[in-house]
Short mmCIF file of C-alpha atoms in Angstrom, two decimals:
data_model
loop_
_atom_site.label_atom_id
_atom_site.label_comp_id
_atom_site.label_asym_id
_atom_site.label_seq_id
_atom_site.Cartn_x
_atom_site.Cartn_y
_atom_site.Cartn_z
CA UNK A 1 -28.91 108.54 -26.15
CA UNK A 2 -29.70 105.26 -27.31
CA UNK A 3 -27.71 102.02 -28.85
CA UNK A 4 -26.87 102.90 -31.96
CA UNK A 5 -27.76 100.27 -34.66
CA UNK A 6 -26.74 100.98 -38.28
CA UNK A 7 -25.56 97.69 -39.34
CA UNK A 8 -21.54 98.85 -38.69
CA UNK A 9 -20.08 96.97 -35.74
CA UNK A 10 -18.56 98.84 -32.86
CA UNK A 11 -15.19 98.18 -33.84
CA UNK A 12 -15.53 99.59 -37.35
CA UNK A 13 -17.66 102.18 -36.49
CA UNK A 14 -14.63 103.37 -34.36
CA UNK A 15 -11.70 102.40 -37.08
CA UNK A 16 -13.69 104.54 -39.41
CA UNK A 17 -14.36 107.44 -37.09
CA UNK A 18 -10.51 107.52 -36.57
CA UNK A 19 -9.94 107.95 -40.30
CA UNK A 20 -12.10 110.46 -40.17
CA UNK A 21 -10.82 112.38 -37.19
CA UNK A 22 -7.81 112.63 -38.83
CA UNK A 23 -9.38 113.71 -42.37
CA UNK A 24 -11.08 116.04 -40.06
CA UNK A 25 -8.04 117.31 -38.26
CA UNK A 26 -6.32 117.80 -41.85
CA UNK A 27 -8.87 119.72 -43.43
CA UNK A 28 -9.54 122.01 -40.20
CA UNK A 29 -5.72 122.74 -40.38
CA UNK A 30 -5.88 123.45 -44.53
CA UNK A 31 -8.87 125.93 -43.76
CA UNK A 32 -6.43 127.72 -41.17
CA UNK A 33 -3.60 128.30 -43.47
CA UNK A 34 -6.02 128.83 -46.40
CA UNK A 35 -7.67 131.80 -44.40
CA UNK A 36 -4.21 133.31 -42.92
CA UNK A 37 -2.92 133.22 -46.28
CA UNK A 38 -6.13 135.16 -47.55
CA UNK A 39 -5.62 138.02 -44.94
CA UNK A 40 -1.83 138.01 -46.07
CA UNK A 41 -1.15 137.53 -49.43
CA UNK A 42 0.60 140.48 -51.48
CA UNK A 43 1.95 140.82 -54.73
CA UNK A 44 0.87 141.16 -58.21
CA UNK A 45 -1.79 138.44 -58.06
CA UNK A 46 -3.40 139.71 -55.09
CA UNK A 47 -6.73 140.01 -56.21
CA UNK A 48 -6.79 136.52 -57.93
CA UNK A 49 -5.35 134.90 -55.17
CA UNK A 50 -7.39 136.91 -52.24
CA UNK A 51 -10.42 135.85 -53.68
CA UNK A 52 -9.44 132.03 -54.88
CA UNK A 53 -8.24 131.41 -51.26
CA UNK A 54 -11.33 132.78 -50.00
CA UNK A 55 -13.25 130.18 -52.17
CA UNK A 56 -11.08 127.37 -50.80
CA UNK A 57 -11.91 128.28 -47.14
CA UNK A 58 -15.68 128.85 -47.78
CA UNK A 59 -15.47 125.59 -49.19
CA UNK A 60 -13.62 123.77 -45.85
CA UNK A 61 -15.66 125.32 -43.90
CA UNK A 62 -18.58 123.26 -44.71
CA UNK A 63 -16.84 120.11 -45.32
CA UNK A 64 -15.17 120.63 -41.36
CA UNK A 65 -19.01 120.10 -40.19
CA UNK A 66 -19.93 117.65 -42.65
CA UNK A 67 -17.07 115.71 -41.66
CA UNK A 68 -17.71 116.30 -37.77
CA UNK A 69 -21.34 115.46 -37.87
CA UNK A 70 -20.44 111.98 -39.85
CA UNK A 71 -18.39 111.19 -37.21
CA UNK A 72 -20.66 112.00 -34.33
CA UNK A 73 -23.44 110.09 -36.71
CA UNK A 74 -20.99 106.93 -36.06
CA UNK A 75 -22.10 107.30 -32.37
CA UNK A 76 -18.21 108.89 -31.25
CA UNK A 77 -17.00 112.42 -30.15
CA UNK A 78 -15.52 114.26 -32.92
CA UNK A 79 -12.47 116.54 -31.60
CA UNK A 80 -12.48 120.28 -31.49
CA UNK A 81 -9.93 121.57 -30.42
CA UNK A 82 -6.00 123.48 -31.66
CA UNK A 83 -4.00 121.04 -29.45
CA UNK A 84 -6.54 117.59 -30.98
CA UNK A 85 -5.88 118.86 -34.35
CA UNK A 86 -2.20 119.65 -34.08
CA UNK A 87 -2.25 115.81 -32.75
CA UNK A 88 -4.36 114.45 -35.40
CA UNK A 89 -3.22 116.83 -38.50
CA UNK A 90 -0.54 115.66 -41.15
CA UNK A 91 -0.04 118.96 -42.35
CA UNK A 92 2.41 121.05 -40.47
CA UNK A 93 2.15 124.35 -39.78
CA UNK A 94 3.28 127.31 -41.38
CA UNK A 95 5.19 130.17 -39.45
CA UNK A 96 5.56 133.62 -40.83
CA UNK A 97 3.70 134.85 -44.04
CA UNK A 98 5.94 133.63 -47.21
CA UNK A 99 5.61 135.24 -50.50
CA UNK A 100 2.22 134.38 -52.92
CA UNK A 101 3.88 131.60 -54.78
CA UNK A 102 5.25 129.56 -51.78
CA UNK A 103 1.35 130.07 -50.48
CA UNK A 104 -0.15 128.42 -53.80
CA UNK A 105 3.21 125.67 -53.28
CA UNK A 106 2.51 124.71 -49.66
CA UNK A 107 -1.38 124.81 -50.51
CA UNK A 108 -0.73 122.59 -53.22
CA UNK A 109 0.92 120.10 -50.68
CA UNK A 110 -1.26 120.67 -47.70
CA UNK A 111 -4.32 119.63 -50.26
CA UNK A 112 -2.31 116.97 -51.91
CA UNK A 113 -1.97 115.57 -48.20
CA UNK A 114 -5.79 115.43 -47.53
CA UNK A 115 -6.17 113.35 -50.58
CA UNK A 116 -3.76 110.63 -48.93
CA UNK A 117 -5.44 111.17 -45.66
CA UNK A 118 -8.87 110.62 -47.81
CA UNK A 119 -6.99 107.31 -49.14
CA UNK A 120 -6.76 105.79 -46.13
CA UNK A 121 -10.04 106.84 -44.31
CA UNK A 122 -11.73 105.30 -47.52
CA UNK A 123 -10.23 102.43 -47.53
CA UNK A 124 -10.95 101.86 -43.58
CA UNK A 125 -15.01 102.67 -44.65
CA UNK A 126 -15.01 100.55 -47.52
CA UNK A 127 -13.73 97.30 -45.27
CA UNK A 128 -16.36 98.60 -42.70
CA UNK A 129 -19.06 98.20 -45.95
CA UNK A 130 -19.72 102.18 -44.36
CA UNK A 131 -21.09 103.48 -47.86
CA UNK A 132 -21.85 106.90 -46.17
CA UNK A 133 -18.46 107.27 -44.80
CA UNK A 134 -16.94 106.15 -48.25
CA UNK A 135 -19.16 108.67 -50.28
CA UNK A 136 -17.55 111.11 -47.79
CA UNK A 137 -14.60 110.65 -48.08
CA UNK A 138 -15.07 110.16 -51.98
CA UNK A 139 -16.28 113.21 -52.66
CA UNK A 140 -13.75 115.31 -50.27
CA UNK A 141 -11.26 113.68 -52.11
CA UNK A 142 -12.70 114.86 -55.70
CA UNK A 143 -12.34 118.19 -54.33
CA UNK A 144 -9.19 118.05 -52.60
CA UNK A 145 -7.82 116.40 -55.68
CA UNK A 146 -9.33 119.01 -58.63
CA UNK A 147 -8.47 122.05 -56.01
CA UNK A 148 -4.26 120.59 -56.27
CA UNK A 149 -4.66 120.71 -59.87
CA UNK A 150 -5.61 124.05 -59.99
CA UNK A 151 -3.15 125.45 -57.66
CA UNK A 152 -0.30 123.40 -59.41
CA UNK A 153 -1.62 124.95 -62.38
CA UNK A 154 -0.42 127.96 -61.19
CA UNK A 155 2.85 127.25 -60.19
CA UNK A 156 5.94 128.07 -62.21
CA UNK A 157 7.06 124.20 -63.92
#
C-alpha cells in the first residue's frame, strides 16, 4: 500500500485509532451480551424484549464494521479478536443468564459505558481536527445515548 496522506499526522492518526479500538472493542462486547441475552431472555416481556434486543444487535453489528473500516481508513490494523477485545473492552462480562430486568439494567450500563468511551475517542479526533472520526464517534454516541434512555425507561425507578 501506499503513504497515506489525509492531512492527519502519524501520531494522531494513531491516538485516534486507539480511541477507536477501544470504542470498537466496547461495542463488539455490547453486541455479544446484547445477542446472548436475545437467545436467553424469559419472562413476561419476552416477546418485547426478544425482539428489542434483536434490534440493538442488528444495529452493532453494522456500527462494529463501520468502526473497523475507519480505523483501517487511518492507515492501522483494527483488532479482531475475543482475547484483543477482552483487553481493549470497558465493559465486563456477564456470566450466567440473569433474569429480564437485570438484562435491560446491565444493558443500560454496558451502553451508558460506550457513550464515555465515545467521550474520549471524540475528544482525541477533535484535537486531531479528524472530522470523519468525530462524526463517528458523534453519531455512535447519539445512538448509544437515545438506546440508554430507552432501556432506563424500562426499568423499575
Amino acid at each position: 500500500m501506499s503513504k497515506i496522506d489525509i492531512g492527519i499526522s502519524e501520531n494522531d492518526r494513531i491516538a485516534v485509532a486507539e480511541e477507536l479500538k477501544k470504542l470498537l472493542a466496547d461495542s463488539y462486547t455490547l453486541y455479544l451480551q446484547t445477542h446472548n441475552f436475545h437467545w436467553n431472555v424469559e419472562g413476561p416481556q419476552f416477546r418485547e424484549l426478544h425482539l428489542m434486543f434483536e434490534e440493538h444487535y442488528t444495529e452493532l453489528a453494522d456500527a462494529v464494521d463501520e468502526i473497523a473500516e475507519r480505523i483501517r481508513t487511518l492507515d492501522v490494523a483494527a483488532p479482531g479478536t475475543y482475547k484483543s477485545f477482552a483487553a481493549l473492552s470497558a465493559i465486563e462480562e456477564v456470566e450466567g443468564v440473569p433474569e429480564a430486568t437485570e438484562m435491560v439494567s446491565l444493558l443500560t450500563k454496558a451502553h451508558e459505558q460506550v457513550v464515555r468511551t465515545c467521550r474520549t475517542a471524540l475528544s482525541v479526533a477533535q484535537e486531531a481536527d479528524d472530522e470523519s472520526s468525530s462524526a463517528l464517534v458523534g453519531d455512535r454516541m447519539r445512538v448509544h445515548e437515545k438506546t440508554a434512555w430507552m432501556l432506563r425507561a424500562m426499568l423499575p425507578r
